[in-house]
mmCIF file of C-alpha atoms and ligand atoms in Angstrom:
data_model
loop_
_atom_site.group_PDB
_atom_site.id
_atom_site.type_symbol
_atom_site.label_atom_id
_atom_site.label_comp_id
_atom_site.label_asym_id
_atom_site.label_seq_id
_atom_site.Cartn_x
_atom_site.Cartn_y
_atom_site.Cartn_z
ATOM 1 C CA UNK L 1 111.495 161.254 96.045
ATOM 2 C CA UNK L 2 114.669 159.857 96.910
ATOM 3 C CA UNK L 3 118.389 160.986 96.551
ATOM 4 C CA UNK L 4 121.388 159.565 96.754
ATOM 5 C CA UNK L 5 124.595 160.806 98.311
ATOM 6 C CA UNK L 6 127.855 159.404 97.655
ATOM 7 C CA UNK L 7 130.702 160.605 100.015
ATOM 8 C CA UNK L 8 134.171 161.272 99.062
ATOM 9 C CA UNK L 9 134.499 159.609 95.597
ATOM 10 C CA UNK L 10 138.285 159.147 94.766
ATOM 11 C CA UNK L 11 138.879 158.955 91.254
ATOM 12 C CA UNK L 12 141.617 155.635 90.018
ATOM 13 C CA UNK L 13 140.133 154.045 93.708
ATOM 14 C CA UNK L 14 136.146 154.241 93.694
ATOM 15 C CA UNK L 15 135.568 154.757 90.021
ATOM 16 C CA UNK L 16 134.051 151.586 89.340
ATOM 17 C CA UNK L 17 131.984 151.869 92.529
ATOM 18 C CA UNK L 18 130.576 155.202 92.186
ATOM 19 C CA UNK L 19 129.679 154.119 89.031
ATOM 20 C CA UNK L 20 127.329 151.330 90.466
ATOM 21 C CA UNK L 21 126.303 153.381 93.173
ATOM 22 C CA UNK L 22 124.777 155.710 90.369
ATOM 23 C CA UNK L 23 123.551 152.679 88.168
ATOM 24 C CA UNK L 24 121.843 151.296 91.549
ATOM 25 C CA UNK L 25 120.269 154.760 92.395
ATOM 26 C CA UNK L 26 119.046 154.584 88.971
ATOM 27 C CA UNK L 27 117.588 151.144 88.031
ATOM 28 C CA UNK L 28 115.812 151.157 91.471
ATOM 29 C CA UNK L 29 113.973 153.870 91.235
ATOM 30 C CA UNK L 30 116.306 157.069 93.066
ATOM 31 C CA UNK L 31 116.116 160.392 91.194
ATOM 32 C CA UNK L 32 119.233 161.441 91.344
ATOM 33 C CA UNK L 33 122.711 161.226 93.095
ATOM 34 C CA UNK L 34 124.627 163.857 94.001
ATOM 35 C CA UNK L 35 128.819 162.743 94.078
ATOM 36 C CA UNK L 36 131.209 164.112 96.534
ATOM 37 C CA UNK L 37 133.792 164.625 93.933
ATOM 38 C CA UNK L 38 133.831 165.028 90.237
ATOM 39 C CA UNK L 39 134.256 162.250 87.497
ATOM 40 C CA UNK L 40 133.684 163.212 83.869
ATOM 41 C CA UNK L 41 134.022 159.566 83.130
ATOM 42 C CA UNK L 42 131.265 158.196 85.194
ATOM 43 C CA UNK L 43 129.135 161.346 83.844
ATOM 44 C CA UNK L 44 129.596 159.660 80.149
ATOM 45 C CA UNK L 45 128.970 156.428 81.518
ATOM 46 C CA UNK L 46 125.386 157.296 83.069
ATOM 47 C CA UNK L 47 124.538 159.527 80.350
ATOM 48 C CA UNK L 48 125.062 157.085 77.835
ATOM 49 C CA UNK L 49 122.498 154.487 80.052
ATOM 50 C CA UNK L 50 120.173 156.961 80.382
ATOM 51 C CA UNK L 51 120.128 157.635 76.625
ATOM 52 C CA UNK L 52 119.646 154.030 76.029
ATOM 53 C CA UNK L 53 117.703 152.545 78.587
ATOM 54 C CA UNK L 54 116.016 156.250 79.232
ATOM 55 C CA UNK L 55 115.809 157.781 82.565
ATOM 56 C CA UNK L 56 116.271 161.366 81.061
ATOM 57 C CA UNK L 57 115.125 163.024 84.813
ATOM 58 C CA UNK L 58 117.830 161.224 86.650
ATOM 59 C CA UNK L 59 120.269 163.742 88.104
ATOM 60 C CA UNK L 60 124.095 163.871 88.686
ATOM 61 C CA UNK L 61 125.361 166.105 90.454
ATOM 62 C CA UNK L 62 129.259 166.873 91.714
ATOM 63 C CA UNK L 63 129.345 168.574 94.950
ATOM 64 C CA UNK L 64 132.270 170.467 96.601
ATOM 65 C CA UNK L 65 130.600 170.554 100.002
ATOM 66 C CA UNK L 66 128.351 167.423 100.644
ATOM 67 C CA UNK L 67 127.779 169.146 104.455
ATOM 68 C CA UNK L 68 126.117 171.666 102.473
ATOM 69 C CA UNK L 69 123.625 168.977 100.729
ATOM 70 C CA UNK L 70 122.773 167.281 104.006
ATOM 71 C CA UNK L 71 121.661 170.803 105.595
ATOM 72 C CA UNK L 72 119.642 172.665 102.943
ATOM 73 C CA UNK L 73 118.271 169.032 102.561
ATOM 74 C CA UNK L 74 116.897 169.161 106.086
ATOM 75 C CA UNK L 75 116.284 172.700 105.996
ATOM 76 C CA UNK L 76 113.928 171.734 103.196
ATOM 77 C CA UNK L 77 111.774 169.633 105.268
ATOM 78 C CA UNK L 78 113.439 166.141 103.432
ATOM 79 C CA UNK L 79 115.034 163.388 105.860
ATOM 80 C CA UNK L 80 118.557 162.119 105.671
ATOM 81 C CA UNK L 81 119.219 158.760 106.190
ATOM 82 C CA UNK L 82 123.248 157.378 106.590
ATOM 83 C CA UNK L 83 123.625 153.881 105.755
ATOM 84 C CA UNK L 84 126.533 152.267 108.344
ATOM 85 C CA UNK L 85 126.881 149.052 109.745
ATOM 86 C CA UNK L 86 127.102 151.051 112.893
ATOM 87 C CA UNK L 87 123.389 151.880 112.746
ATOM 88 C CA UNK L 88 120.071 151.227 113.651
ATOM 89 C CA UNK L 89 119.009 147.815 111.905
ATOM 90 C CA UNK L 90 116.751 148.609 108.771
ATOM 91 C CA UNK L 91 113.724 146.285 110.131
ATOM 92 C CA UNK L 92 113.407 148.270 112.923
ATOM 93 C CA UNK L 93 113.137 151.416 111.283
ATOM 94 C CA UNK L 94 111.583 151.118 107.522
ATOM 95 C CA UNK L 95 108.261 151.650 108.303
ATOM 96 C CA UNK L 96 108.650 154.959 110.408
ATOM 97 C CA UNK L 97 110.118 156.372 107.495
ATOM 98 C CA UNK L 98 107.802 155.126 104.994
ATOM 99 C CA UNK L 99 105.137 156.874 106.912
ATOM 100 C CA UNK L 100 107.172 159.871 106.765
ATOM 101 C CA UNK L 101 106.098 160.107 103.190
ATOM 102 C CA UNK L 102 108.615 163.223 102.360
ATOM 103 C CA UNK L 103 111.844 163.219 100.311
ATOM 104 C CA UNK L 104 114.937 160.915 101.444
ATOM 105 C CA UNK L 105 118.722 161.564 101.129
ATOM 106 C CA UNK L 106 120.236 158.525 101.259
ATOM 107 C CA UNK L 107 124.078 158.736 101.997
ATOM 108 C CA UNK L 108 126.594 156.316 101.373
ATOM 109 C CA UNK L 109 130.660 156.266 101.876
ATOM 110 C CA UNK L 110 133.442 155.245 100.568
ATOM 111 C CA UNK L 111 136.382 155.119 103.201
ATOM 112 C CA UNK L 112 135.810 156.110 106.934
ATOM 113 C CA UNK L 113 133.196 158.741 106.694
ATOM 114 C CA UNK L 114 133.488 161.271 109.422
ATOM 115 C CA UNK L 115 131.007 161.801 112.304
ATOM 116 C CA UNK L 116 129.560 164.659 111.583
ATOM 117 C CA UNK L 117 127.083 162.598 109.365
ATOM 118 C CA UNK L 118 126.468 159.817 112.197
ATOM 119 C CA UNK L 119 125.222 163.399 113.903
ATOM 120 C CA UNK L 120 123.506 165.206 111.129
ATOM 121 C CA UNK L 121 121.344 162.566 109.759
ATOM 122 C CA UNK L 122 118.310 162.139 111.322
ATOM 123 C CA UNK L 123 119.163 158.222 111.125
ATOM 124 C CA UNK L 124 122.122 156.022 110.820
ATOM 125 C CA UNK L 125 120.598 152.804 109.176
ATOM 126 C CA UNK L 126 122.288 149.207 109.172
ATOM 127 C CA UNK L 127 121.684 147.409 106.513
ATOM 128 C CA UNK L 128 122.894 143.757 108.680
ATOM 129 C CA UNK L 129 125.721 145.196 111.359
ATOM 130 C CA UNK L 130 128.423 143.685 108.996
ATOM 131 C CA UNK L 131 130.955 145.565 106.767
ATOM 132 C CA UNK L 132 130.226 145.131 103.174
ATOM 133 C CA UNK L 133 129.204 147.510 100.577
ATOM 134 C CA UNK L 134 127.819 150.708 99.499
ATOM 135 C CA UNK L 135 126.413 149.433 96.303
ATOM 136 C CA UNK L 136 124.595 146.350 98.378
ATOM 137 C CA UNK L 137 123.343 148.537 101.205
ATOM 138 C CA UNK L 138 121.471 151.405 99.017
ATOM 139 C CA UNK L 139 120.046 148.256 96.518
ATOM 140 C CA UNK L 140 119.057 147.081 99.483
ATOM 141 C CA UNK L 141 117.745 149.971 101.563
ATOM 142 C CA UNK L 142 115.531 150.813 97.682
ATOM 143 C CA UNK L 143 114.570 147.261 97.706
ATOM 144 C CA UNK L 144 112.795 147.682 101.578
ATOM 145 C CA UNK L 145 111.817 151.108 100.569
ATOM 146 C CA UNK L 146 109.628 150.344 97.505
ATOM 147 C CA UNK L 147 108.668 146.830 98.737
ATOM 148 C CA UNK L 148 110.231 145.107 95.261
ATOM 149 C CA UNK L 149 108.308 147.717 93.554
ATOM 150 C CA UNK L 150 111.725 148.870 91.943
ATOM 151 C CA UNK L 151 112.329 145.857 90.031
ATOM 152 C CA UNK L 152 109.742 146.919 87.553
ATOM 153 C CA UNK L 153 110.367 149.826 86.719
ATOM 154 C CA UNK L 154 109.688 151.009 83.154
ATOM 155 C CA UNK L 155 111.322 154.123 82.245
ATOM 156 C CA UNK L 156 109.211 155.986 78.973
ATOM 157 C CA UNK L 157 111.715 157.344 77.540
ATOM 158 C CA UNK L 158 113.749 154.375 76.775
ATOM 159 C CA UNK L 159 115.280 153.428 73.273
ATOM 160 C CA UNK L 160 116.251 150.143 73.836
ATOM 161 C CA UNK L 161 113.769 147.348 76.046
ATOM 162 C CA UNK L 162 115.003 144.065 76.981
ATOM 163 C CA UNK L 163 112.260 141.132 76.291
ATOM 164 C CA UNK L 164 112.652 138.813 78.834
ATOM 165 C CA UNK L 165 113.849 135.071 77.536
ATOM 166 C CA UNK L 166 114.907 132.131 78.643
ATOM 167 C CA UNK L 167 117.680 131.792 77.090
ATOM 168 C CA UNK L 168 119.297 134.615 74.355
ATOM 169 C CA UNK L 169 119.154 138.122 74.585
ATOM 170 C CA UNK L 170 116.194 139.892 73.037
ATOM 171 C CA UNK L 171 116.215 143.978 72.713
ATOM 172 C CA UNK L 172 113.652 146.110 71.438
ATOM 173 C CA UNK L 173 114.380 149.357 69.768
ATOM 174 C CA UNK L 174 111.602 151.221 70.522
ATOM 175 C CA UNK L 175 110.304 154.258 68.182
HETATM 176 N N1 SAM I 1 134.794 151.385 107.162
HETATM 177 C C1 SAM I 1 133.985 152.469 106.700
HETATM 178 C C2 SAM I 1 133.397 153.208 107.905
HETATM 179 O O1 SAM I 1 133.778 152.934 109.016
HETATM 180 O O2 SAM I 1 132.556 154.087 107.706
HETATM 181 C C3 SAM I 1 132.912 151.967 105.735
HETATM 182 C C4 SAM I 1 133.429 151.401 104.426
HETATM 183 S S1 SAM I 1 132.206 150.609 103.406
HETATM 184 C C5 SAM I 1 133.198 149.803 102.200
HETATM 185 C C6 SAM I 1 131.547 151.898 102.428
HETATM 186 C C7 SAM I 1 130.107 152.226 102.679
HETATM 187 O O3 SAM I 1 129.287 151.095 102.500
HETATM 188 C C8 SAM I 1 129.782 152.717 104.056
HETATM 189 O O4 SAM I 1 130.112 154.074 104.238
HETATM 190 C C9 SAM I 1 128.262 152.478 104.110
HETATM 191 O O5 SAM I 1 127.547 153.533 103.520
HETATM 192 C C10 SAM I 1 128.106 151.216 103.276
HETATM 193 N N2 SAM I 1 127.962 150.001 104.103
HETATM 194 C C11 SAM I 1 128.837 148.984 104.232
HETATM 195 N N3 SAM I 1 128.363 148.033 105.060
HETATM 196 C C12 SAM I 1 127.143 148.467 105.470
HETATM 197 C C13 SAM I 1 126.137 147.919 106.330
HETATM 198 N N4 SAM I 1 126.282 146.761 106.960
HETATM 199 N N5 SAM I 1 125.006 148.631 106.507
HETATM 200 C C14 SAM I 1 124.820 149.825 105.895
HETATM 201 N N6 SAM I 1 125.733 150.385 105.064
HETATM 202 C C15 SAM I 1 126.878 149.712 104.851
#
C-alpha cells in the first residue's frame, strides 16, 4: 500500500495544491495522505469526491508532527521515499523498490523542506533533476510505480461513472 505525505501545508498559499496532491494520491491508486497541517476545506472537498466518484477507504489525515509519521512508518517495517529534484533519478531506482513489495510513504513538500527528511528517508527520489511540482512528481512517481496500472482504476463504491465519449460528457448514476 502506498501513502502519501504532504509537508507543511499553508492554508490561503497551498490550498489549491494540497488539494491536488490529495486528488492525485487518490485517482492513482494511494490509500491515503496524511497533511502536515489542517484544512477543513480540502477535507469537504475530498469527501465530497469520494462520495461521488467512491473511494470510501481513502484516508486523510492532519498531522501535528509529520517526523512522527516518517518514524513509526519505518519502525513498522514500510519504506519512505522523499521526492526532490535533489535525488536519486527515479529510473535508477523503481525497480529496487518494486521488489521491495512492502508499504511506501511517499513525501512531498511544499516550500524548502528541511533535511532531516533528505536523512530519514530511506531514499530521496528525482523525478527529472528540475524544479517543478509536487502534484507532477507523486502522479508521476504512481504512474512508474503501478506501470499505468493506475489509470484504470475502478473504485466499487462509486455513485457516479463517467462513459467514455468522443465528444459530450456521459455519467452514469450507478444503483
Ligand atoms: N525548493 C523546494 C526545496 O528545495 O525543497 C521545493 C519546492 S517544490 C515546488 C515542492 C515539492 O515538489 C518538493 O518538495 C518535491 O516534493 C516536489 N518536486 C518538485 N520538483 C521535483 C522533482 N524534479 N523531482 C521530485 N520531486 C519534485
Amino acid at each position: 500500500d502506498i501513502y502519501v505525505l504532504r509537508l507543511h501545508h499553508r492554508l490561503e498559499r497551498d490550498k489549491r495544491v494540497t488539494t491536488h496532491v490529495a486528488l492525485v494520491a487518490r485517482a492513482f491508486g494511494a490509500k491515503g495522505i496524511f497533511i502536515h497541517g489542517e484544512d477543513m476545506n480540502l477535507l469537504k472537498t475530498i469527501e465530497k469526491v469520494k462520495a461521488n466518484w467512491g473511494g470510501k477507504y481513502f484516508s486523510i489525515e492532519f498531522v501535528k508532527n509529520p517526523k512522527k509519521v516518517v518514524r513509526e512508518w519505518r519502525s513498522s517495517g514500510g519504506i519512505v521515499v522523499h521526492l526532490t529534484m535533489y535525488g536519486i533519478p527515479i529510473d535508477n531506482i523503481i525497480e529496487k523498490i518494486i521488489e521491495k513489495n512492502t508499504k511506501i510513504l511517499v513525501i512531498v513538500g511544499s516550500e524548502k523542506v528541511e533535511g532531516w527528511y533528505y536523512y530519514n528517508s530511506d531514499y530521496n527520489i528525482a523525478i527529472g533533476n528540475q524544479p517543478h511540482s509536487e502534484v507532477a512528481a507523486l502522479a508521476i512517481f504512481l504512474d512508474r510505480i503501478y506501470k499505468g496500472g493506475e489509470l484504470n482504476i475502478q473504485f466499487s463504491d462509486a455513485k457516479l461513472s463517467i462513459i467514455p465519449q468522443e465528444r459530450g460528457k456521459k455519467v452514469r448514476k450507478n444503483e
